[in-house]
CSV table of C-alpha atoms in Angstrom, one decimal:
chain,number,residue,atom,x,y,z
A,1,UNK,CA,115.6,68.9,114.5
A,2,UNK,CA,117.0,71.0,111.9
A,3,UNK,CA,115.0,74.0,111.2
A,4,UNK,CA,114.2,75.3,107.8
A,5,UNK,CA,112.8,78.4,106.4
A,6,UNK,CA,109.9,76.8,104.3
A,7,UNK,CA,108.0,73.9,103.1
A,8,UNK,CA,106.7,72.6,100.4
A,9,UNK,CA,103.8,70.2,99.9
A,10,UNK,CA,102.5,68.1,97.0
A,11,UNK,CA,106.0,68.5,94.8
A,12,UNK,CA,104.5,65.9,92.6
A,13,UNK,CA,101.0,67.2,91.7
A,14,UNK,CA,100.6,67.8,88.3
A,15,UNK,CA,98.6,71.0,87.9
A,16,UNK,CA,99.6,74.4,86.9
A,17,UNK,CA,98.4,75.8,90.3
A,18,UNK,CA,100.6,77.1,92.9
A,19,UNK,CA,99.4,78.0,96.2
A,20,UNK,CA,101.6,80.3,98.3
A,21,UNK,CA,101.2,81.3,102.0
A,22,UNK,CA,104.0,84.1,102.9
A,23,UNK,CA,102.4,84.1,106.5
A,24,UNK,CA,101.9,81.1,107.8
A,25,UNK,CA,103.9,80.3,110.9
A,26,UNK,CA,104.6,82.4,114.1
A,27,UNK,CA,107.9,80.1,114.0
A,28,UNK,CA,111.1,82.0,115.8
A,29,UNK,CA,113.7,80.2,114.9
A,30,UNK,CA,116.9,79.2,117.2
A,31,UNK,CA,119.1,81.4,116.1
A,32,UNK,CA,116.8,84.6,117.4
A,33,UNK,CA,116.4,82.7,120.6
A,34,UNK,CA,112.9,81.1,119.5
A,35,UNK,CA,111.2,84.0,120.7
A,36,UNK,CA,111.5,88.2,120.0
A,37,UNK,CA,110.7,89.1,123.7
A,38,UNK,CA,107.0,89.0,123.1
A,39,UNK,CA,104.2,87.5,125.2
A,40,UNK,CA,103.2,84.0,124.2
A,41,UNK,CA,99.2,85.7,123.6
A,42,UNK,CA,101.1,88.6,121.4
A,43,UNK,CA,102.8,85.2,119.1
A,44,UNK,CA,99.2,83.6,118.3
A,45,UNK,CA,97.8,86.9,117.3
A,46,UNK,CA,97.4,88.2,113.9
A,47,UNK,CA,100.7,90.3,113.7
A,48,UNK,CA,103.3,87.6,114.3
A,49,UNK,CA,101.1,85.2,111.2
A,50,UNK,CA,98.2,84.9,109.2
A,51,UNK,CA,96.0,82.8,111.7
A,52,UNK,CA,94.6,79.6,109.7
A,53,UNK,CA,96.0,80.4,106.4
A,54,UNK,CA,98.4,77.9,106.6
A,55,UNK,CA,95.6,74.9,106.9
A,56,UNK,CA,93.5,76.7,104.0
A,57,UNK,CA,96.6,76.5,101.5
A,58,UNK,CA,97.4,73.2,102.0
A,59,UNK,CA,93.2,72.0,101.4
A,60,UNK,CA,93.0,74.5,98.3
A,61,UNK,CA,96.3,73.2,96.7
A,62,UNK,CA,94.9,69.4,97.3
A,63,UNK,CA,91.8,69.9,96.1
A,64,UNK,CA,93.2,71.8,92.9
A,65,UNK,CA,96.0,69.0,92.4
A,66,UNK,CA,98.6,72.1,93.1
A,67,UNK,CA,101.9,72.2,94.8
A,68,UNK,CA,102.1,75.0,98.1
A,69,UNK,CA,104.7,76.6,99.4
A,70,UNK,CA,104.8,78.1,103.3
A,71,UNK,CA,107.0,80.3,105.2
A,72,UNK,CA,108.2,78.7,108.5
A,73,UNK,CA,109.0,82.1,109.6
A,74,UNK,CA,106.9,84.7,112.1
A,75,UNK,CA,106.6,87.9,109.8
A,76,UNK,CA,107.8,89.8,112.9
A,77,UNK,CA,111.4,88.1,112.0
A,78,UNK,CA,111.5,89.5,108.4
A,79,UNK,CA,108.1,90.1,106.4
A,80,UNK,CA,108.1,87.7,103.2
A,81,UNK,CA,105.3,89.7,101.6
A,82,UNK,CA,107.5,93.1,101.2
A,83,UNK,CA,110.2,93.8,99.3
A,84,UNK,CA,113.7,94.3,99.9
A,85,UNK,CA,114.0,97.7,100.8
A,86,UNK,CA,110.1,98.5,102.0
A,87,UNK,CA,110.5,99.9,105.2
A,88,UNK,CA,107.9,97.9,106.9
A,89,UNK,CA,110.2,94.6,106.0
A,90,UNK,CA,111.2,94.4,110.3
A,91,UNK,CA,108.7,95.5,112.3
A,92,UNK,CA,109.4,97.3,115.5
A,93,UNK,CA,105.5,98.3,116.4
A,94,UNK,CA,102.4,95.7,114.9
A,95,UNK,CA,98.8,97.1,116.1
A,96,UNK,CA,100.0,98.2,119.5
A,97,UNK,CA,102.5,95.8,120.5
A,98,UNK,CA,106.6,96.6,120.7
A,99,UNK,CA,108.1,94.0,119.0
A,100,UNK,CA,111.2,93.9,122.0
A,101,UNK,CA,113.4,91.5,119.7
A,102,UNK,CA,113.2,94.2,116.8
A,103,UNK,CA,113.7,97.1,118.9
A,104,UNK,CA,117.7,97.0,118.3
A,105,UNK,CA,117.9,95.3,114.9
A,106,UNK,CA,120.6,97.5,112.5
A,107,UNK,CA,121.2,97.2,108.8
A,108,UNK,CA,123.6,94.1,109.2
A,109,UNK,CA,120.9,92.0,111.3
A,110,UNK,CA,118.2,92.9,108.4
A,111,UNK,CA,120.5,91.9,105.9
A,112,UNK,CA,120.9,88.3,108.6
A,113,UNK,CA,117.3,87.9,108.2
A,114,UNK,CA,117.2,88.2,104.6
A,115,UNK,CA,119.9,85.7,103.6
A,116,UNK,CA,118.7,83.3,106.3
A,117,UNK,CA,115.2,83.7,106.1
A,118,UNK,CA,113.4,85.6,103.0
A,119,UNK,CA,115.8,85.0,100.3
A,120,UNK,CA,115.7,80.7,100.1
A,121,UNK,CA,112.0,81.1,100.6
A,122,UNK,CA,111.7,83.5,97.3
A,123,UNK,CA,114.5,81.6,95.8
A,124,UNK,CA,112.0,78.1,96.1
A,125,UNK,CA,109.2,80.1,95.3
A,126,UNK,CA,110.9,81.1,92.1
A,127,UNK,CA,111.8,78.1,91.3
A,128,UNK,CA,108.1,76.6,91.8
A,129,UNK,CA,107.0,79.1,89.7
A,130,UNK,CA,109.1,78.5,86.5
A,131,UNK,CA,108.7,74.7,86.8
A,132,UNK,CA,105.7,75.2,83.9
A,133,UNK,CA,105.0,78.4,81.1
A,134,UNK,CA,101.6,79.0,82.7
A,135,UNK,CA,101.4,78.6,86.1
A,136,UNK,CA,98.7,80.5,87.9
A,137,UNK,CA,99.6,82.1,91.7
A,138,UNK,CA,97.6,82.0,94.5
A,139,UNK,CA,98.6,83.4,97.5
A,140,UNK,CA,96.4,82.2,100.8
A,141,UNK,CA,96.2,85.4,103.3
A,142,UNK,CA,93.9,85.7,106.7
A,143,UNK,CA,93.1,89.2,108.4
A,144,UNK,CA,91.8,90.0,112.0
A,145,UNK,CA,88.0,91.5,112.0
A,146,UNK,CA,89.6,94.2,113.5
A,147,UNK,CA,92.2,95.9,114.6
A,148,UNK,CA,92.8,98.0,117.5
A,149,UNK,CA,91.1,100.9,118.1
A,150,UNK,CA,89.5,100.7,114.2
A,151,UNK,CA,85.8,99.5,113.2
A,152,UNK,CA,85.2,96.1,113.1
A,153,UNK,CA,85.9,95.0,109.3
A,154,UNK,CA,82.5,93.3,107.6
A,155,UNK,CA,84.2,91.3,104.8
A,156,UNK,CA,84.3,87.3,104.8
A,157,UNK,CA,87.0,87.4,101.9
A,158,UNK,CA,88.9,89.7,100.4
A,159,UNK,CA,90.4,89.6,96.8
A,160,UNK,CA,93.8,91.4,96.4
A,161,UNK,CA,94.8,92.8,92.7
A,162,UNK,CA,97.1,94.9,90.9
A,163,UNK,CA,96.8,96.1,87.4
A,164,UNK,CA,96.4,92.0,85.5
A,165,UNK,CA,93.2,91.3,87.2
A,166,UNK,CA,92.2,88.4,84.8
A,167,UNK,CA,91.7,85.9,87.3
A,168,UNK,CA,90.5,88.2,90.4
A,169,UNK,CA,87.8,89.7,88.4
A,170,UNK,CA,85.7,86.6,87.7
A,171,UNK,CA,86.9,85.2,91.3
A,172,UNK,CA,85.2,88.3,92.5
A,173,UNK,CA,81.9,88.0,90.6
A,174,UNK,CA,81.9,84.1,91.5
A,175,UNK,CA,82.1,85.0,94.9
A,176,UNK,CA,79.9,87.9,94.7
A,177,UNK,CA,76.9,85.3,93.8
A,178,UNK,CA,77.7,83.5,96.7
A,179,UNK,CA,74.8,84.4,99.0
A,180,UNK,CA,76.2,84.2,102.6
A,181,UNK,CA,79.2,86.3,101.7
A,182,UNK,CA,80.5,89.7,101.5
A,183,UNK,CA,83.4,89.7,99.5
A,184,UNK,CA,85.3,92.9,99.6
A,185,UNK,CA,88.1,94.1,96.1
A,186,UNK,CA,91.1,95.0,97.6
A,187,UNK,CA,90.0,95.3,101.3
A,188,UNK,CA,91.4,94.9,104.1
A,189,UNK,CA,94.4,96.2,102.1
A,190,UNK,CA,95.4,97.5,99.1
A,191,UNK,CA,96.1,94.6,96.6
A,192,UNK,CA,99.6,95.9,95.6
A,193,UNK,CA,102.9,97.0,97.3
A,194,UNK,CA,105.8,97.1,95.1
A,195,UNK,CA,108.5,94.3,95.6
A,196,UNK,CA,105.8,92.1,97.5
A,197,UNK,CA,105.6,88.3,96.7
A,198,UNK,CA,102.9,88.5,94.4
A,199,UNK,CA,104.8,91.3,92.5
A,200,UNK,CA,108.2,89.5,92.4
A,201,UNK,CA,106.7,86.1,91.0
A,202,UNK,CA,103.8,87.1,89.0
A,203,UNK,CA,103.2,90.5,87.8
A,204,UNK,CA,107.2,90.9,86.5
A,205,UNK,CA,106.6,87.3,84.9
A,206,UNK,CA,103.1,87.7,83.2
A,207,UNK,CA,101.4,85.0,85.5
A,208,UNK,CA,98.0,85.0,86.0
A,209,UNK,CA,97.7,85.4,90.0
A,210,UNK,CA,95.0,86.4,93.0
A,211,UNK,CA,95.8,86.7,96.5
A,212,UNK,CA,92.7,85.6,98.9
A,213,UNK,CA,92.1,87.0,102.2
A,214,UNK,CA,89.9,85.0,104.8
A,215,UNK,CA,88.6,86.7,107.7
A,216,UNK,CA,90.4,84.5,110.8
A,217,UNK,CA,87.3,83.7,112.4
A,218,UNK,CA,86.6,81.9,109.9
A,219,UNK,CA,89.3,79.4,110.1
A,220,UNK,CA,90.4,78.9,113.8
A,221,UNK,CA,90.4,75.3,113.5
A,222,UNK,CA,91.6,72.5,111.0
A,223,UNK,CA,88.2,71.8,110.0
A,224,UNK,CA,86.8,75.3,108.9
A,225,UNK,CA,90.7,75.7,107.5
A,226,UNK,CA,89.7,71.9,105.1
A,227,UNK,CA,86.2,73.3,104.3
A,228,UNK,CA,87.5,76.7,103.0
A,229,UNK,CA,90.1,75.1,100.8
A,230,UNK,CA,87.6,72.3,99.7
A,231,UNK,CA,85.3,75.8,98.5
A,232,UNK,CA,87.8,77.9,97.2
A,233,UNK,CA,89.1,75.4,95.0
A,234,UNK,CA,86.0,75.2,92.3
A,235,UNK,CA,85.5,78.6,92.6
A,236,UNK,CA,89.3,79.3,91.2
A,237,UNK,CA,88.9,76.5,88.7
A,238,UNK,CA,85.7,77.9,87.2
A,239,UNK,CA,87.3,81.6,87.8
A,240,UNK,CA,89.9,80.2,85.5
A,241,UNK,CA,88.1,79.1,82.7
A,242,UNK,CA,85.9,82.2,82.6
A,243,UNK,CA,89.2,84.3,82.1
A,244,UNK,CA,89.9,82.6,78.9
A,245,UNK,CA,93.6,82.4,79.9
């Protein structure tokens, strides 16, 4: 089977949606040996992808008649959500683990990993994007409940933003009124790094964007995966039309 870097899925759907997921596969590809030294338990935790995100971007970009795009890359190979030169781009430690397959990695096997791995799946992304004037990004994210050593982490969801905040800020109060959630802006993480995907394809371009982070708990299986999509997916589209944009 040849391998690729990415897929996409629903090419045809006519929206002005697009649904991203920079983390979702722990796939090593053959030409790193389809593995980086680490234990097969180590490869279906959190650092090497973002568990269930893949499943909740495909049901969100169905339900909102949207195209997706997914990385078929572990972000232990080469981090799609960094930029270029961010120095967390190849890990060589991820929340206690040695990454052994990293440990050796110079500047000519980064730049390896870029051209075979990063670059066609921001070149696609790219080209997704531009296919319409006002396509909306949003980028499908999971985080552990906690990490080692650190308090357990009480947010459901998490909405990422930068500085254009016209869609995240009625996403959050939408959410906010849901009654069985805790929805957390800009937790887990801060909701902007410099050359990260969301910065590269939206923010330099003026598109309206979010980037949605489901506790993994919450999405372990392809059923919870379908039922968050299914109730993300109104949510946005009323999110959308309250920004006016």
């Amino acid at each position: 089977m040849t391998y690729h870097p990415f897929s996409i899925i629903g090419l045809e759907r006519k929206s002005r949606w697009l649904v991203t997921c920079d983390h979702a596969a722990n796939t090593v590809s053959p030409d790193l040996g389809g593995t980086l030294g680490l234990p097969e338990a180590d490869m279906a935790r959190h650092i090497a992808y973002d568990v269930g995100a893949a499943g909740v971007a495909q049901a969100l970009a169905e339900a909102l008649d949207g195209t997706a795009i997914l990385s078929n890359f572990s972000r232990l190979v080469i981090d799609p959500n960094r930029g270029e030169d961010d120095p967390t781009l190849l890990m060589r430690l991820y929340d206690g683990s040695i990454i052994p397959g990293n440990r050796h990695a110079d500047a000519a096997e980064r730049d390896r990993r870029l051209d075979a791995y990063w670059r066609p799946y921001h070149a696609a992304l790219a080209d997704l994007a531009a296919r319409r004037d006002d396509t909306v990004i949003v980028s499908a994210h999971s985080f552990t409940r906690q990490l080692r050593s650190r308090p357990s982490r009480p947010w459901h969801v998490g909405i990422l933003h930068a500085w254009d905040a016209r869609l995240s800020d009625p996403l959050i109060a939408r959410l906010a009124a849901e009654p069985d959630l805790t929805v957390g802006r800009n937790q887990p993480y801060p909701g902007h790094l410099p050359g990260d995907a969301i910065d590269r394809h939206a923010l330099q371009h003026g598109r309206m964007n979010t980037l949605i982070e489901l506790r993994n708990d919450l999405i372990e299986d392809a059923e919870h995966q379908r039922h968050w999509g299914r109730r993300l997916a109104p949510i946005l589209q009323a999110a959308l039309e309250d920004s006016a944009y």
